[in-house]
Short mmCIF file of C-alpha atoms and ligand atoms in Angstrom, two decimals:
data_model
loop_
_atom_site.label_atom_id
_atom_site.label_comp_id
_atom_site.label_asym_id
_atom_site.label_seq_id
_atom_site.Cartn_x
_atom_site.Cartn_y
_atom_site.Cartn_z
CA MET A 251 78.64 106.33 62.20
CA PRO A 252 77.27 109.78 63.09
CA LEU A 253 73.98 109.79 64.99
CA THR A 254 72.49 112.29 62.52
CA PHE A 255 72.97 109.74 59.75
CA LEU A 256 71.28 107.03 61.80
CA LEU A 257 68.29 109.26 62.45
CA PHE A 258 67.59 109.48 58.72
CA VAL A 259 67.98 105.77 58.03
CA LYS A 260 64.62 104.16 57.26
CA MET A 261 63.86 101.58 59.97
CA PRO A 262 64.01 98.06 58.49
CA LYS A 263 61.29 95.49 59.17
CA GLY A 264 61.29 91.76 60.16
CA ARG A 265 64.66 90.06 60.36
CA GLY A 266 66.30 93.27 59.22
CA ALA A 267 64.79 95.05 62.23
CA ALA A 268 66.30 92.48 64.60
CA ALA A 269 69.71 92.93 63.01
CA PHE A 270 69.30 96.71 63.18
CA GLY A 271 68.43 96.38 66.88
CA VAL A 272 71.62 94.45 67.53
CA PHE A 273 73.57 97.07 65.57
CA MET A 274 71.98 99.85 67.64
CA GLU A 275 72.59 98.06 70.96
CA LYS A 276 75.08 100.00 73.07
CA LYS A 277 78.46 98.38 73.43
CA LYS A 278 79.05 97.11 76.94
CA THR A 279 82.33 97.62 78.77
CA ARG A 280 84.27 94.35 78.89
CA ILE A 281 85.10 93.56 82.53
CA ALA A 282 87.60 91.16 84.11
CA VAL A 283 87.25 90.38 87.82
CA PHE A 284 90.46 89.38 89.64
CA CYS A 285 90.06 87.19 92.75
CA SER A 286 92.14 85.10 95.14
CA GLY A 287 89.71 83.47 97.52
CA GLY A 288 86.06 82.91 98.30
CA GLY A 289 84.74 85.37 95.77
CA THR A 290 81.72 86.72 97.64
CA ASN A 291 82.33 90.10 96.01
CA LEU A 292 82.53 88.37 92.63
CA GLN A 293 79.17 86.75 93.45
CA ALA A 294 77.70 90.17 94.22
CA LEU A 295 78.94 91.38 90.82
CA LEU A 296 77.54 88.35 88.96
CA ASP A 297 74.19 88.79 90.74
CA ALA A 298 74.21 92.50 89.93
CA GLU A 299 74.74 91.79 86.25
CA LYS A 300 71.88 89.31 86.30
CA SER A 301 69.51 91.69 88.08
CA GLY A 302 70.44 94.66 85.87
CA VAL A 303 72.24 96.73 88.53
CA ILE A 304 75.21 96.33 86.18
CA GLN A 305 73.92 97.03 82.70
CA SER A 306 76.72 99.03 81.07
CA GLY A 307 79.29 96.28 81.52
CA LYS A 308 79.69 92.57 80.93
CA ILE A 309 81.83 90.27 83.08
CA CYS A 310 83.84 88.51 80.37
CA LEU A 311 86.57 86.92 82.46
CA VAL A 312 87.39 85.88 86.03
CA LEU A 313 91.12 85.67 86.69
CA ALA A 314 92.54 84.06 89.83
CA ASN A 315 96.09 83.86 91.15
CA SER A 316 95.43 80.46 92.72
CA ARG A 317 93.92 77.26 91.36
CA SER A 318 92.06 76.66 94.61
CA ALA A 319 90.22 80.01 94.64
CA TYR A 320 86.53 79.20 95.14
CA ALA A 321 85.78 82.26 93.01
CA LEU A 322 86.61 80.06 90.00
CA GLU A 323 83.67 77.77 90.85
CA ARG A 324 81.37 80.78 91.11
CA ALA A 325 82.52 81.94 87.67
CA LYS A 326 81.96 78.51 86.15
CA GLY A 327 78.49 78.43 87.73
CA ALA A 328 77.70 81.65 85.88
CA ASN A 329 79.29 80.47 82.60
CA VAL A 330 81.99 83.12 82.75
CA PRO A 331 85.40 82.12 81.29
CA THR A 332 88.20 81.72 83.83
CA ALA A 333 91.99 81.95 83.83
CA VAL A 334 94.58 81.15 86.48
CA VAL A 335 97.96 82.87 86.56
CA THR A 336 100.22 82.20 89.53
CA ARG A 337 103.28 84.17 90.54
CA ARG A 338 105.09 80.91 91.40
CA GLU A 339 104.46 79.24 88.04
CA THR A 340 105.32 82.32 86.01
CA GLY A 341 108.58 82.78 87.94
CA SER A 342 108.89 86.57 88.22
CA GLN A 343 106.71 89.63 88.72
CA GLU A 344 107.39 90.71 85.12
CA ALA A 345 106.40 87.33 83.69
CA PHE A 346 103.34 87.18 85.98
CA GLU A 347 102.09 90.57 84.79
CA ALA A 348 103.02 89.92 81.15
CA GLU A 349 100.93 86.74 81.18
CA ILE A 350 97.96 88.55 82.74
CA LEU A 351 98.25 91.33 80.13
CA ARG A 352 98.35 88.74 77.36
CA ILE A 353 95.09 87.21 78.62
CA LEU A 354 93.45 90.62 79.01
CA ARG A 355 94.36 91.39 75.39
CA GLU A 356 92.86 88.07 74.29
CA TYR A 357 89.56 89.02 75.96
CA GLY A 358 89.69 92.70 74.99
CA ILE A 359 89.28 93.75 78.62
CA GLU A 360 88.48 97.42 79.24
CA LEU A 361 87.89 97.44 83.01
CA ILE A 362 89.57 95.39 85.76
CA VAL A 363 87.81 94.87 89.09
CA LEU A 364 90.04 93.71 91.95
CA ALA A 365 87.67 91.80 94.23
CA GLY A 366 89.86 90.30 96.94
CA PHE A 367 92.92 89.92 94.67
CA MET A 368 95.90 89.35 96.96
CA SER A 369 98.78 89.87 94.49
CA ILE A 370 100.62 93.14 94.12
CA LEU A 371 100.43 94.75 90.68
CA SER A 372 103.37 96.99 89.78
CA GLU A 373 103.22 100.46 88.32
CA ASN A 374 104.24 98.93 85.01
CA PHE A 375 100.93 97.05 85.06
CA THR A 376 98.61 99.69 86.57
CA SER A 377 99.87 102.36 84.16
CA LYS A 378 98.56 100.24 81.26
CA TYR A 379 95.01 100.69 82.60
CA PRO A 380 94.85 104.26 83.96
CA LYS A 381 91.54 104.77 85.83
CA ARG A 382 90.47 101.42 84.43
CA ILE A 383 91.28 99.32 87.52
CA ILE A 384 89.07 99.51 90.62
CA ASN A 385 89.49 97.85 94.01
CA ILE A 386 87.30 97.18 97.03
CA HIS A 387 88.91 97.84 100.42
CA PRO A 388 87.17 96.92 103.69
CA SER A 389 87.61 100.22 105.57
CA LEU A 390 86.86 103.89 105.12
CA ILE A 391 90.05 105.05 103.34
CA PRO A 392 92.28 106.82 104.48
CA SER A 393 91.83 104.81 107.71
CA PHE A 394 93.28 101.29 108.01
CA CYS A 395 94.67 101.07 104.50
CA GLY A 396 97.98 100.72 102.69
CA LYS A 397 100.76 98.22 103.29
CA GLY A 398 99.83 95.36 105.65
CA PHE A 399 96.13 96.25 105.80
CA TYR A 400 94.41 93.33 104.14
CA GLY A 401 91.86 90.69 105.14
CA LEU A 402 91.13 90.36 108.85
CA HIS A 403 94.05 92.68 109.76
CA VAL A 404 91.96 95.65 108.67
CA HIS A 405 89.15 94.78 111.08
CA GLU A 406 91.55 93.85 113.89
CA ALA A 407 93.15 97.28 113.57
CA ALA A 408 89.78 99.05 113.51
CA LEU A 409 88.68 97.23 116.69
CA ALA A 410 92.03 97.85 118.41
CA TYR A 411 91.73 101.56 117.65
CA GLY A 412 88.20 101.60 119.01
CA VAL A 413 86.48 103.24 116.05
CA LYS A 414 82.68 103.28 116.28
CA VAL A 415 82.17 103.44 112.54
CA THR A 416 84.06 101.65 109.79
CA GLY A 417 82.99 100.66 106.28
CA ALA A 418 84.23 99.96 102.79
CA THR A 419 85.70 101.95 99.92
CA VAL A 420 85.86 101.40 96.18
CA HIS A 421 88.74 103.31 94.61
CA PHE A 422 90.76 103.50 91.43
CA VAL A 423 94.04 101.63 91.55
CA ASN A 424 97.35 103.34 90.90
CA GLU A 425 100.93 102.72 91.99
CA ILE A 426 100.20 103.69 95.63
CA PRO A 427 98.60 100.86 97.68
CA ASP A 428 94.96 101.90 98.36
CA GLY A 429 95.98 105.38 97.20
CA GLY A 430 93.91 105.96 94.04
CA GLN A 431 90.91 108.29 93.78
CA ILE A 432 87.86 107.24 95.81
CA ILE A 433 84.75 106.28 93.82
CA LEU A 434 82.26 105.18 96.51
CA GLN A 435 82.23 104.65 100.27
CA LYS A 436 79.71 103.26 102.73
CA ALA A 437 79.85 103.42 106.52
CA VAL A 438 79.05 100.48 108.83
CA LYS A 439 78.56 100.64 112.61
CA VAL A 440 80.88 98.75 114.93
CA HIS A 441 78.94 96.86 117.63
CA ARG A 442 79.98 96.24 121.20
CA GLY A 443 81.42 92.73 121.43
CA ASP A 444 82.41 92.60 117.74
CA THR A 445 85.18 90.20 116.78
CA PRO A 446 87.24 90.85 113.62
CA GLU A 447 85.28 88.03 111.93
CA LYS A 448 81.87 89.45 112.87
CA LEU A 449 82.87 92.92 111.76
CA GLN A 450 84.32 91.62 108.51
CA ARG A 451 81.05 89.88 107.70
CA ARG A 452 78.93 92.97 108.52
CA VAL A 453 81.18 95.20 106.38
CA MET A 454 80.81 92.77 103.49
CA GLU A 455 77.03 92.44 103.79
CA GLN A 456 76.21 96.07 104.45
CA ALA A 457 78.86 97.80 102.37
CA GLU A 458 81.13 95.81 100.05
CA TRP A 459 78.49 93.78 98.21
CA LYS A 460 76.48 96.97 97.65
CA ILE A 461 79.04 99.56 96.61
CA LEU A 462 81.24 97.34 94.44
CA PRO A 463 78.48 96.56 91.89
CA LYS A 464 77.34 100.22 91.96
CA ALA A 465 80.86 101.51 91.34
CA CYS A 466 81.37 98.90 88.65
CA GLU A 467 78.25 100.13 86.83
CA GLN A 468 79.32 103.76 87.27
CA VAL A 469 82.77 103.23 85.76
CA SER A 470 81.49 100.87 83.05
CA ARG A 471 78.93 103.50 82.02
CA GLU A 472 81.65 106.16 81.80
CA ILE A 473 83.83 103.92 79.61
CA ALA A 474 80.89 102.96 77.38
CA LYS A 475 79.79 106.59 77.09
CA LYS A 476 83.25 107.66 75.98
CA GLY A 477 83.15 104.87 73.41
CA GLU A 478 86.46 103.57 74.75
CA THR A 479 87.69 100.29 73.39
CA TYR A 480 90.51 97.98 74.48
CA GLU A 481 92.69 99.42 71.68
CA ARG A 482 92.06 103.02 72.71
CA ILE A 483 92.83 102.30 76.38
CA GLN A 484 96.10 100.64 75.41
CA ASN A 485 97.14 103.40 73.00
CA GLN A 486 96.51 106.41 75.25
C1 LIG B 235 87.00 91.47 100.91
O1 LIG B 235 86.88 91.78 102.26
C2 LIG B 235 87.60 92.64 100.17
O2 LIG B 235 87.26 93.85 100.72
C3 LIG B 235 89.06 92.40 100.34
O3 LIG B 235 89.21 91.00 100.27
C4 LIG B 235 88.01 90.35 100.66
C5 LIG B 235 87.61 89.42 99.57
O4 LIG B 235 86.54 88.60 99.90
N1 LIG B 235 89.82 93.18 99.39
P1 LIG B 235 85.79 87.74 98.77
O5 LIG B 235 86.84 86.85 98.10
O6 LIG B 235 85.15 88.67 97.81
O7 LIG B 235 84.79 86.91 99.52
#
């Protein structure tokens, strides 16, 4: 409905006003968060939605590739629906991705946030959500990223190289591992005597848990502003 029309509509009163308010409420971007493990980044996203840092999007689904992912408990604690799809149970990469896409359709998902999701997604999958998948990586891309750089390996490599500053990056996901356009980055100092574990924790606390919710809001706002829906994303 054109805005000009809405401006000339007489404001209803009482129950009608409440209904009108709901009608006028901006549509939020429907988000799915993909996880594999502890889900501390998921927790940061859930907290950010609660506190209003994320206000243009709604976390509608948490999808894990393992039944034992603690992230599932965090989702249940926040009353967010969950789904588990495993590569082993689905049998092939195609079947794995087809099942995930089926679930995303069911929930009308418009933005996917990879928050410690350890499965590879093929180009066939990522091309279905162009600039609608974001990932958090625990280094300042283009350092310590790409094939083999995941989990503690990233921090081990940073320490072995002797960098004095590392950090985290949120980027769009495309067919190149850690190769999509950068959305946000935050630097973190390396301390003398750091172990990979200590550095990993500092990068999470000082960078990941801050920039992932911010980037999520930024991209959700863009999608909401463009009035994009699940159908439009799939038909582009
Ligand atoms: C984080 O370090 C993230 O950068 C990486 O995987 C880890 C996930 O941790 N992609 P958590 O499950 O969010 O606690």
